[in-house]
Amino acid sequence: MTPDNRTQVLISVGTNLDRRKHLPEAIRLLRRNRFLDVNEVSRVFESPSVGGGASAPDFYNAAVHACTGLEPKELRDELRHIEAVLGRVRGEDPDAPRTIDLDIAYYDDLVDTDGLRIPDPDVLTAPHVAVPIADVAAEWVHPETSQTAYEIASALDTTRVRVVPDLHLMSRKRSSFDDNWDDDRLEVYAPRMEALVHQHLIEIGEDPEREGLLRTPLRVAKATDYITSGYATSLEDVVNNAIFDAEGADEIVLVKDIEFYSMCEHHMLPFFGKAAVAYLPDDKIIGLSKMARIVDLYARRLQVQERLTNQVARAVQDVLNPHGVAVVMDGRHLCMMMRGVQKQESSTVTSAMLGTFKSDARTRAELLDLL
Ligand code: ZN
Protein backbone atom coordinates (compact mmCIF):
# COMPACT_ATOMS: atom_id res chain seq x y z
CA MET A 1 0.00 0.00 0.00
CA THR A 2 1.32 3.42 -0.85
CA PRO A 3 0.26 6.19 1.49
CA ASP A 4 1.24 9.00 -0.90
CA ASN A 5 -1.74 9.01 -3.24
CA ARG A 6 -4.30 8.63 -0.50
CA THR A 7 -5.73 10.92 2.10
CA GLN A 8 -3.96 11.28 5.43
CA VAL A 9 -6.25 11.36 8.43
CA LEU A 10 -5.99 11.58 12.19
CA ILE A 11 -8.48 9.61 14.25
CA SER A 12 -8.98 10.14 17.96
CA VAL A 13 -9.85 7.18 20.13
CA GLY A 14 -11.29 7.22 23.65
CA THR A 15 -12.81 4.83 26.16
CA ASN A 16 -13.81 4.84 29.81
CA LEU A 17 -15.20 1.33 30.12
CA ASP A 18 -12.93 -1.71 30.35
CA ARG A 19 -10.26 0.53 28.92
CA ARG A 20 -7.33 -1.88 28.73
CA LYS A 21 -9.40 -4.15 26.52
CA HIS A 22 -11.30 -1.73 24.34
CA LEU A 23 -8.46 0.59 23.41
CA PRO A 24 -6.14 -2.11 21.99
CA GLU A 25 -9.08 -3.82 20.29
CA ALA A 26 -10.06 -0.58 18.59
CA ILE A 27 -6.52 -0.09 17.28
CA ARG A 28 -6.43 -3.66 16.04
CA LEU A 29 -9.74 -3.26 14.21
CA LEU A 30 -8.49 -0.04 12.62
CA ARG A 31 -5.36 -1.84 11.54
CA ARG A 32 -7.33 -4.73 10.11
CA ASN A 33 -9.77 -2.50 8.25
CA ARG A 34 -9.17 -2.97 4.55
CA PHE A 35 -9.91 0.67 3.77
CA LEU A 36 -7.42 2.05 6.26
CA ASP A 37 -3.68 1.93 6.45
CA VAL A 38 -2.51 2.69 9.99
CA ASN A 39 0.90 4.35 10.04
CA GLU A 40 1.46 5.33 13.64
CA VAL A 41 -0.31 5.27 16.99
CA SER A 42 0.22 7.71 19.84
CA ARG A 43 1.00 6.80 23.40
CA VAL A 44 -1.99 6.26 25.67
CA PHE A 45 -3.11 9.17 27.87
CA GLU A 46 -5.42 9.16 30.87
CA SER A 47 -7.64 12.06 31.89
CA PRO A 48 -10.81 12.74 33.88
CA SER A 49 -14.17 12.65 32.11
CA VAL A 50 -15.10 16.15 30.93
CA GLY A 51 -18.89 16.09 30.94
CA GLY A 52 -19.65 12.93 32.89
CA GLY A 53 -19.52 14.35 36.42
CA ALA A 54 -17.14 13.55 39.26
CA SER A 55 -18.20 9.91 39.52
CA ALA A 56 -17.62 9.11 35.83
CA PRO A 57 -14.65 6.82 35.18
CA ASP A 58 -11.47 8.40 33.77
CA PHE A 59 -10.77 8.10 30.06
CA TYR A 60 -7.98 6.53 28.09
CA ASN A 61 -7.29 8.44 24.87
CA ALA A 62 -5.02 7.89 21.90
CA ALA A 63 -4.69 9.13 18.34
CA VAL A 64 -4.03 7.24 15.13
CA HIS A 65 -2.35 8.52 11.97
CA ALA A 66 -3.64 6.63 8.94
CA CYS A 67 -4.16 6.81 5.18
CA THR A 68 -7.41 6.00 3.48
CA GLY A 69 -9.14 6.03 0.13
CA LEU A 70 -12.50 6.58 1.84
CA GLU A 71 -14.49 9.79 1.58
CA PRO A 72 -15.11 11.56 4.93
CA LYS A 73 -18.67 10.24 5.27
CA GLU A 74 -17.59 6.71 4.41
CA LEU A 75 -14.78 6.95 6.92
CA ARG A 76 -17.18 8.10 9.61
CA ASP A 77 -19.50 5.17 8.83
CA GLU A 78 -16.56 2.79 9.00
CA LEU A 79 -15.63 4.19 12.44
CA ARG A 80 -19.25 3.85 13.59
CA HIS A 81 -19.15 0.23 12.48
CA ILE A 82 -16.03 -0.45 14.55
CA GLU A 83 -17.67 1.25 17.53
CA ALA A 84 -20.66 -1.06 17.14
CA VAL A 85 -18.42 -4.13 16.98
CA LEU A 86 -16.93 -3.02 20.30
CA GLY A 87 -20.34 -2.67 21.90
CA ARG A 88 -20.81 1.08 21.70
CA VAL A 89 -24.42 2.12 22.02
CA ARG A 90 -25.01 5.75 21.16
CA GLY A 91 -27.77 6.70 23.59
CA GLU A 92 -29.38 9.92 24.68
CA ASP A 93 -26.73 10.98 27.16
CA PRO A 94 -23.69 12.28 25.27
CA ASP A 95 -21.58 12.02 28.42
CA ALA A 96 -22.45 8.43 29.37
CA PRO A 97 -19.47 6.08 29.83
CA ARG A 98 -18.61 4.39 26.56
CA THR A 99 -16.73 1.31 25.41
CA ILE A 100 -15.18 3.23 22.55
CA ASP A 101 -15.32 6.57 20.82
CA LEU A 102 -13.79 6.96 17.36
CA ASP A 103 -13.78 10.40 15.78
CA ILE A 104 -12.25 11.93 12.68
CA ALA A 105 -10.03 14.65 14.15
CA TYR A 106 -8.58 15.77 10.83
CA TYR A 107 -9.18 14.67 7.25
CA ASP A 108 -6.23 16.05 5.30
CA ASP A 109 -6.79 19.83 5.19
CA LEU A 110 -10.55 19.54 4.76
CA VAL A 111 -12.76 22.07 6.50
CA ASP A 112 -16.34 20.84 6.80
CA THR A 113 -18.11 22.62 9.59
CA ASP A 114 -21.65 21.55 8.72
CA GLY A 115 -22.43 17.88 8.83
CA LEU A 116 -19.20 16.24 9.82
CA ARG A 117 -17.49 18.89 11.94
CA ILE A 118 -14.03 18.37 10.46
CA PRO A 119 -11.62 19.27 11.92
CA ASP A 120 -13.19 18.13 15.17
CA PRO A 121 -13.63 21.34 17.23
CA ASP A 122 -12.20 19.44 20.22
CA VAL A 123 -8.74 19.42 18.65
CA LEU A 124 -8.45 23.13 19.55
CA THR A 125 -10.01 23.10 23.01
CA ALA A 126 -9.90 19.65 24.63
CA PRO A 127 -6.53 18.60 26.08
CA HIS A 128 -7.47 14.91 26.02
CA VAL A 129 -7.89 15.17 22.23
CA ALA A 130 -5.11 17.64 21.43
CA VAL A 131 -2.36 15.91 23.40
CA PRO A 132 -2.54 12.48 21.72
CA ILE A 133 -2.72 14.19 18.34
CA ALA A 134 0.37 16.25 19.11
CA ASP A 135 2.03 13.02 20.26
CA VAL A 136 1.44 11.18 16.98
CA ALA A 137 1.63 14.11 14.51
CA ALA A 138 3.28 17.13 16.12
CA GLU A 139 3.77 18.94 12.81
CA TRP A 140 0.20 18.52 11.57
CA VAL A 141 -1.17 21.96 10.64
CA HIS A 142 -4.71 23.01 11.50
CA PRO A 143 -6.32 24.15 8.21
CA GLU A 144 -8.07 27.13 9.81
CA THR A 145 -5.71 28.42 12.51
CA SER A 146 -2.46 27.35 10.79
CA GLN A 147 -1.10 26.24 14.16
CA THR A 148 0.72 22.93 14.42
CA ALA A 149 -0.70 20.19 16.62
CA TYR A 150 2.20 20.76 18.97
CA GLU A 151 1.46 24.49 19.26
CA ILE A 152 -2.21 23.81 19.90
CA ALA A 153 -1.52 21.29 22.66
CA SER A 154 1.14 23.49 24.25
CA ALA A 155 -1.32 26.35 24.62
CA LEU A 156 -3.85 24.23 26.56
CA ASP A 157 -3.91 23.32 30.24
CA THR A 158 -2.69 19.74 30.04
CA THR A 159 -2.03 19.17 33.75
CA ARG A 160 -4.81 16.56 33.99
CA VAL A 161 -3.63 14.53 31.00
CA ARG A 162 -1.13 11.85 32.02
CA VAL A 163 0.73 9.24 30.01
CA VAL A 164 -0.24 5.66 30.80
CA PRO A 165 3.24 4.16 31.01
CA ASP A 166 2.41 0.46 30.79
CA LEU A 167 0.03 0.25 27.86
CA HIS A 168 1.60 0.30 24.43
CA LEU A 169 -0.41 0.08 21.27
CA MET A 170 1.17 -1.44 18.21
CA SER A 171 1.70 0.58 15.10
CA ARG A 172 3.02 -0.39 11.73
CA LYS A 173 6.35 1.31 12.36
CA ARG A 174 6.84 -0.87 15.39
CA SER A 175 6.50 -3.87 13.09
CA SER A 176 3.13 -5.26 14.03
CA PHE A 177 3.97 -8.82 13.20
CA ASP A 178 7.31 -9.04 14.95
CA ASP A 179 7.10 -11.15 18.13
CA ASN A 180 10.02 -9.66 19.95
CA TRP A 181 10.01 -5.96 19.35
CA ASP A 182 10.10 -4.92 22.96
CA ASP A 183 10.03 -7.54 25.65
CA ASP A 184 10.38 -5.48 28.78
CA ARG A 185 7.29 -3.38 28.21
CA LEU A 186 3.80 -4.66 28.73
CA GLU A 187 2.48 -5.00 25.26
CA VAL A 188 -1.21 -5.35 24.59
CA TYR A 189 -2.24 -6.40 21.14
CA ALA A 190 -5.53 -8.26 20.81
CA PRO A 191 -7.00 -8.97 24.25
CA ARG A 192 -10.03 -10.86 23.01
CA MET A 193 -8.11 -13.19 20.74
CA GLU A 194 -5.37 -13.66 23.31
CA ALA A 195 -8.01 -14.76 25.83
CA LEU A 196 -9.26 -17.35 23.34
CA VAL A 197 -5.77 -18.73 22.76
CA HIS A 198 -5.23 -18.84 26.52
CA GLN A 199 -8.40 -20.94 26.84
CA HIS A 200 -7.35 -23.12 23.91
CA LEU A 201 -4.10 -23.96 25.72
CA ILE A 202 -6.08 -25.02 28.79
CA GLU A 203 -8.43 -27.15 26.65
CA ILE A 204 -5.56 -29.16 25.19
CA GLY A 205 -4.19 -29.85 28.67
CA GLU A 206 -1.44 -27.26 28.75
CA ASP A 207 -0.51 -24.79 31.46
CA PRO A 208 -0.67 -21.31 29.91
CA GLU A 209 1.27 -19.92 32.87
CA ARG A 210 4.41 -21.93 32.29
CA GLU A 211 7.40 -19.96 31.11
CA GLY A 212 7.46 -21.08 27.48
CA LEU A 213 3.79 -20.30 26.93
CA LEU A 214 3.50 -16.93 28.66
CA ARG A 215 3.73 -14.90 25.47
CA THR A 216 2.18 -17.55 23.23
CA PRO A 217 -1.32 -15.98 23.11
CA LEU A 218 0.25 -12.71 21.98
CA ARG A 219 2.40 -14.45 19.36
CA VAL A 220 -0.53 -16.51 18.07
CA ALA A 221 -2.67 -13.39 17.77
CA LYS A 222 0.00 -11.62 15.73
CA ALA A 223 0.77 -14.65 13.57
CA THR A 224 -2.93 -15.15 12.93
CA ASP A 225 -3.33 -11.53 11.89
CA TYR A 226 -0.48 -11.95 9.42
CA ILE A 227 -1.71 -15.27 8.05
CA THR A 228 -5.18 -13.82 7.55
CA SER A 229 -4.09 -10.34 6.46
CA GLY A 230 -5.84 -10.93 3.13
CA TYR A 231 -9.06 -9.89 4.83
CA ALA A 232 -7.49 -6.52 5.65
CA THR A 233 -6.25 -5.83 2.12
CA SER A 234 -8.10 -4.86 -1.01
CA LEU A 235 -7.33 -5.72 -4.62
CA GLU A 236 -7.05 -1.99 -5.39
CA ASP A 237 -4.33 -1.61 -2.77
CA VAL A 238 -2.38 -4.50 -4.23
CA VAL A 239 -2.64 -3.45 -7.84
CA ASN A 240 -2.22 0.25 -7.15
CA ASN A 241 -0.59 1.97 -10.15
CA ALA A 242 1.10 -1.14 -11.54
CA ILE A 243 -0.96 -1.52 -14.72
CA PHE A 244 0.74 -0.42 -17.91
CA ASP A 245 -0.40 0.13 -21.47
CA ALA A 246 1.26 -2.31 -23.82
CA GLU A 247 -0.35 -1.89 -27.17
CA GLY A 248 0.14 -4.87 -29.43
CA ALA A 249 1.26 -7.20 -26.65
CA ASP A 250 -0.38 -10.47 -27.68
CA GLU A 251 1.83 -13.23 -26.31
CA ILE A 252 1.01 -15.26 -23.22
CA VAL A 253 2.48 -13.76 -20.05
CA LEU A 254 3.23 -16.49 -17.53
CA VAL A 255 4.52 -16.19 -13.96
CA LYS A 256 5.47 -19.58 -12.55
CA ASP A 257 6.61 -20.92 -9.18
CA ILE A 258 4.77 -18.37 -7.07
CA GLU A 259 4.94 -19.76 -3.53
CA PHE A 260 1.74 -19.57 -1.61
CA TYR A 261 0.78 -20.32 1.98
CA SER A 262 -2.85 -20.56 2.98
CA MET A 263 -5.06 -22.11 5.67
CA CYS A 264 -7.76 -24.67 4.92
CA GLU A 265 -11.09 -23.48 6.16
CA HIS A 266 -12.15 -26.94 7.36
CA HIS A 267 -9.35 -27.56 9.85
CA MET A 268 -7.55 -24.21 10.01
CA LEU A 269 -4.35 -26.01 9.09
CA PRO A 270 -1.90 -24.79 6.45
CA PHE A 271 -1.84 -25.76 2.85
CA PHE A 272 0.95 -24.47 0.66
CA GLY A 273 2.58 -24.93 -2.69
CA LYS A 274 3.21 -23.19 -5.97
CA ALA A 275 1.00 -21.25 -8.30
CA ALA A 276 1.31 -20.41 -11.98
CA VAL A 277 -0.63 -17.44 -13.32
CA ALA A 278 -0.92 -16.76 -17.06
CA TYR A 279 -2.84 -14.26 -19.13
CA LEU A 280 -3.17 -13.25 -22.75
CA PRO A 281 -3.01 -9.42 -22.72
CA ASP A 282 -5.40 -7.09 -24.40
CA ASP A 283 -3.18 -3.97 -24.51
CA LYS A 284 -2.73 -3.94 -20.74
CA ILE A 285 -0.09 -5.63 -18.62
CA ILE A 286 0.68 -5.68 -14.92
CA GLY A 287 3.98 -5.57 -13.01
CA LEU A 288 5.15 -9.16 -12.58
CA SER A 289 5.68 -8.91 -8.82
CA LYS A 290 2.01 -8.00 -8.46
CA MET A 291 1.03 -11.56 -9.42
CA ALA A 292 2.58 -12.88 -6.22
CA ARG A 293 0.82 -10.19 -4.23
CA ILE A 294 -2.54 -11.03 -5.81
CA VAL A 295 -1.97 -14.67 -4.86
CA ASP A 296 -1.10 -13.61 -1.28
CA LEU A 297 -4.18 -11.42 -1.08
CA TYR A 298 -6.44 -14.45 -1.46
CA ALA A 299 -4.14 -17.06 0.12
CA ARG A 300 -3.95 -15.16 3.40
CA ARG A 301 -7.47 -16.09 4.38
CA LEU A 302 -9.28 -19.27 5.31
CA GLN A 303 -9.62 -21.04 1.99
CA VAL A 304 -10.24 -24.13 -0.03
CA GLN A 305 -7.74 -24.48 -2.84
CA GLU A 306 -10.37 -24.54 -5.58
CA ARG A 307 -11.84 -21.21 -4.52
CA LEU A 308 -8.42 -19.67 -4.04
CA THR A 309 -7.53 -20.64 -7.61
CA ASN A 310 -10.75 -19.17 -8.96
CA GLN A 311 -10.39 -15.93 -7.00
CA VAL A 312 -6.89 -15.31 -8.31
CA ALA A 313 -8.08 -15.88 -11.88
CA ARG A 314 -11.09 -13.63 -11.38
CA ALA A 315 -8.91 -10.87 -9.91
CA VAL A 316 -6.53 -10.89 -12.87
CA GLN A 317 -9.54 -10.82 -15.16
CA ASP A 318 -11.00 -7.86 -13.29
CA VAL A 319 -7.89 -5.68 -13.23
CA LEU A 320 -6.59 -6.37 -16.77
CA ASN A 321 -9.61 -7.50 -18.75
CA PRO A 322 -7.32 -9.67 -20.90
CA HIS A 323 -8.31 -12.15 -23.64
CA GLY A 324 -7.83 -15.00 -21.20
CA VAL A 325 -6.55 -15.99 -17.75
CA ALA A 326 -5.25 -19.31 -16.48
CA VAL A 327 -4.25 -20.21 -12.94
CA VAL A 328 -2.84 -23.54 -11.86
CA MET A 329 -2.10 -24.28 -8.20
CA ASP A 330 -0.35 -27.31 -6.78
CA GLY A 331 -0.73 -27.58 -3.01
CA ARG A 332 0.05 -29.89 -0.12
CA HIS A 333 -2.44 -29.89 2.70
CA LEU A 334 -1.28 -30.44 6.28
CA CYS A 335 -4.78 -31.53 7.25
CA MET A 336 -4.22 -34.53 4.96
CA MET A 337 -0.55 -35.02 5.77
CA MET A 338 -0.68 -34.72 9.59
CA ARG A 339 -3.97 -36.41 10.31
CA GLY A 340 -6.70 -38.60 8.88
CA VAL A 341 -5.61 -40.53 5.84
CA GLN A 342 -1.97 -39.35 6.22
CA LYS A 343 -1.25 -39.46 2.51
CA GLN A 344 1.98 -37.64 3.01
CA GLU A 345 3.14 -37.48 -0.56
CA SER A 346 -0.11 -36.46 -2.16
CA SER A 347 -0.60 -33.05 -3.67
CA THR A 348 -3.68 -31.38 -5.02
CA VAL A 349 -3.72 -29.62 -8.39
CA THR A 350 -6.45 -27.13 -9.19
CA SER A 351 -6.91 -24.90 -12.21
CA ALA A 352 -9.11 -22.07 -13.39
CA MET A 353 -9.35 -21.06 -17.05
CA LEU A 354 -11.12 -17.97 -18.33
CA GLY A 355 -11.59 -16.53 -21.82
CA THR A 356 -9.44 -17.95 -24.60
CA PHE A 357 -7.70 -20.38 -22.26
CA LYS A 358 -11.09 -21.97 -21.77
CA SER A 359 -12.54 -21.60 -25.25
CA ASP A 360 -9.52 -22.14 -27.49
CA ALA A 361 -7.71 -25.49 -27.43
CA ARG A 362 -4.65 -24.04 -29.21
CA THR A 363 -4.10 -21.32 -26.59
CA ARG A 364 -4.52 -23.87 -23.84
CA ALA A 365 -2.05 -26.23 -25.51
CA GLU A 366 0.45 -23.38 -25.81
CA LEU A 367 0.11 -22.74 -22.07
CA LEU A 368 0.61 -26.38 -21.18
CA ASP A 369 3.79 -26.35 -23.26
CA LEU A 370 5.06 -23.39 -21.26
CA LEU A 371 4.21 -25.09 -17.99
ZN1 ZN B 1 -8.48 -29.21 5.81
PDB file of C-alpha atoms in Angstrom, residues 69-71 77 97 101 107 109 115 122 130 164 166 179 217 251 270 279 286 304 327-328 343 364:
ATOM      1  CA  GLY A  69      -9.143   6.031   0.131  1.00  0.00           C
ATOM      2  CA  LEU A  70     -12.495   6.579   1.840  1.00  0.00           C
ATOM      3  CA  GLU A  71     -14.487   9.790   1.581  1.00  0.00           C
ATOM      4  CA  ASP A  77     -19.497   5.165   8.827  1.00  0.00           C
ATOM      5  CA  PRO A  97     -19.472   6.076  29.831  1.00  0.00           C
ATOM      6  CA  ASP A 101     -15.324   6.568  20.820  1.00  0.00           C
ATOM      7  CA  TYR A 107      -9.176  14.673   7.253  1.00  0.00           C
ATOM      8  CA  ASP A 109      -6.792  19.831   5.195  1.00  0.00           C
ATOM      9  CA  GLY A 115     -22.433  17.882   8.827  1.00  0.00           C
ATOM     10  CA  ASP A 122     -12.205  19.443  20.221  1.00  0.00           C
ATOM     11  CA  ALA A 130      -5.115  17.643  21.431  1.00  0.00           C
ATOM     12  CA  VAL A 164      -0.242   5.656  30.803  1.00  0.00           C
ATOM     13  CA  ASP A 166       2.411   0.456  30.794  1.00  0.00           C
ATOM     14  CA  ASP A 179       7.104 -11.146  18.128  1.00  0.00           C
ATOM     15  CA  PRO A 217      -1.316 -15.985  23.107  1.00  0.00           C
ATOM     16  CA  GLU A 251       1.835 -13.227 -26.312  1.00  0.00           C
ATOM     17  CA  PRO A 270      -1.904 -24.789   6.454  1.00  0.00           C
ATOM     18  CA  TYR A 279      -2.841 -14.261 -19.132  1.00  0.00           C
ATOM     19  CA  ILE A 286       0.679  -5.678 -14.917  1.00  0.00           C
ATOM     20  CA  VAL A 304     -10.245 -24.128  -0.034  1.00  0.00           C
ATOM     21  CA  VAL A 327      -4.253 -20.208 -12.939  1.00  0.00           C
ATOM     22  CA  VAL A 328      -2.844 -23.545 -11.861  1.00  0.00           C
ATOM     23  CA  LYS A 343      -1.251 -39.456   2.513  1.00  0.00           C
ATOM     24  CA  ARG A 364      -4.522 -23.871 -23.838  1.00  0.00           C
TER      25      ARG A 364
END
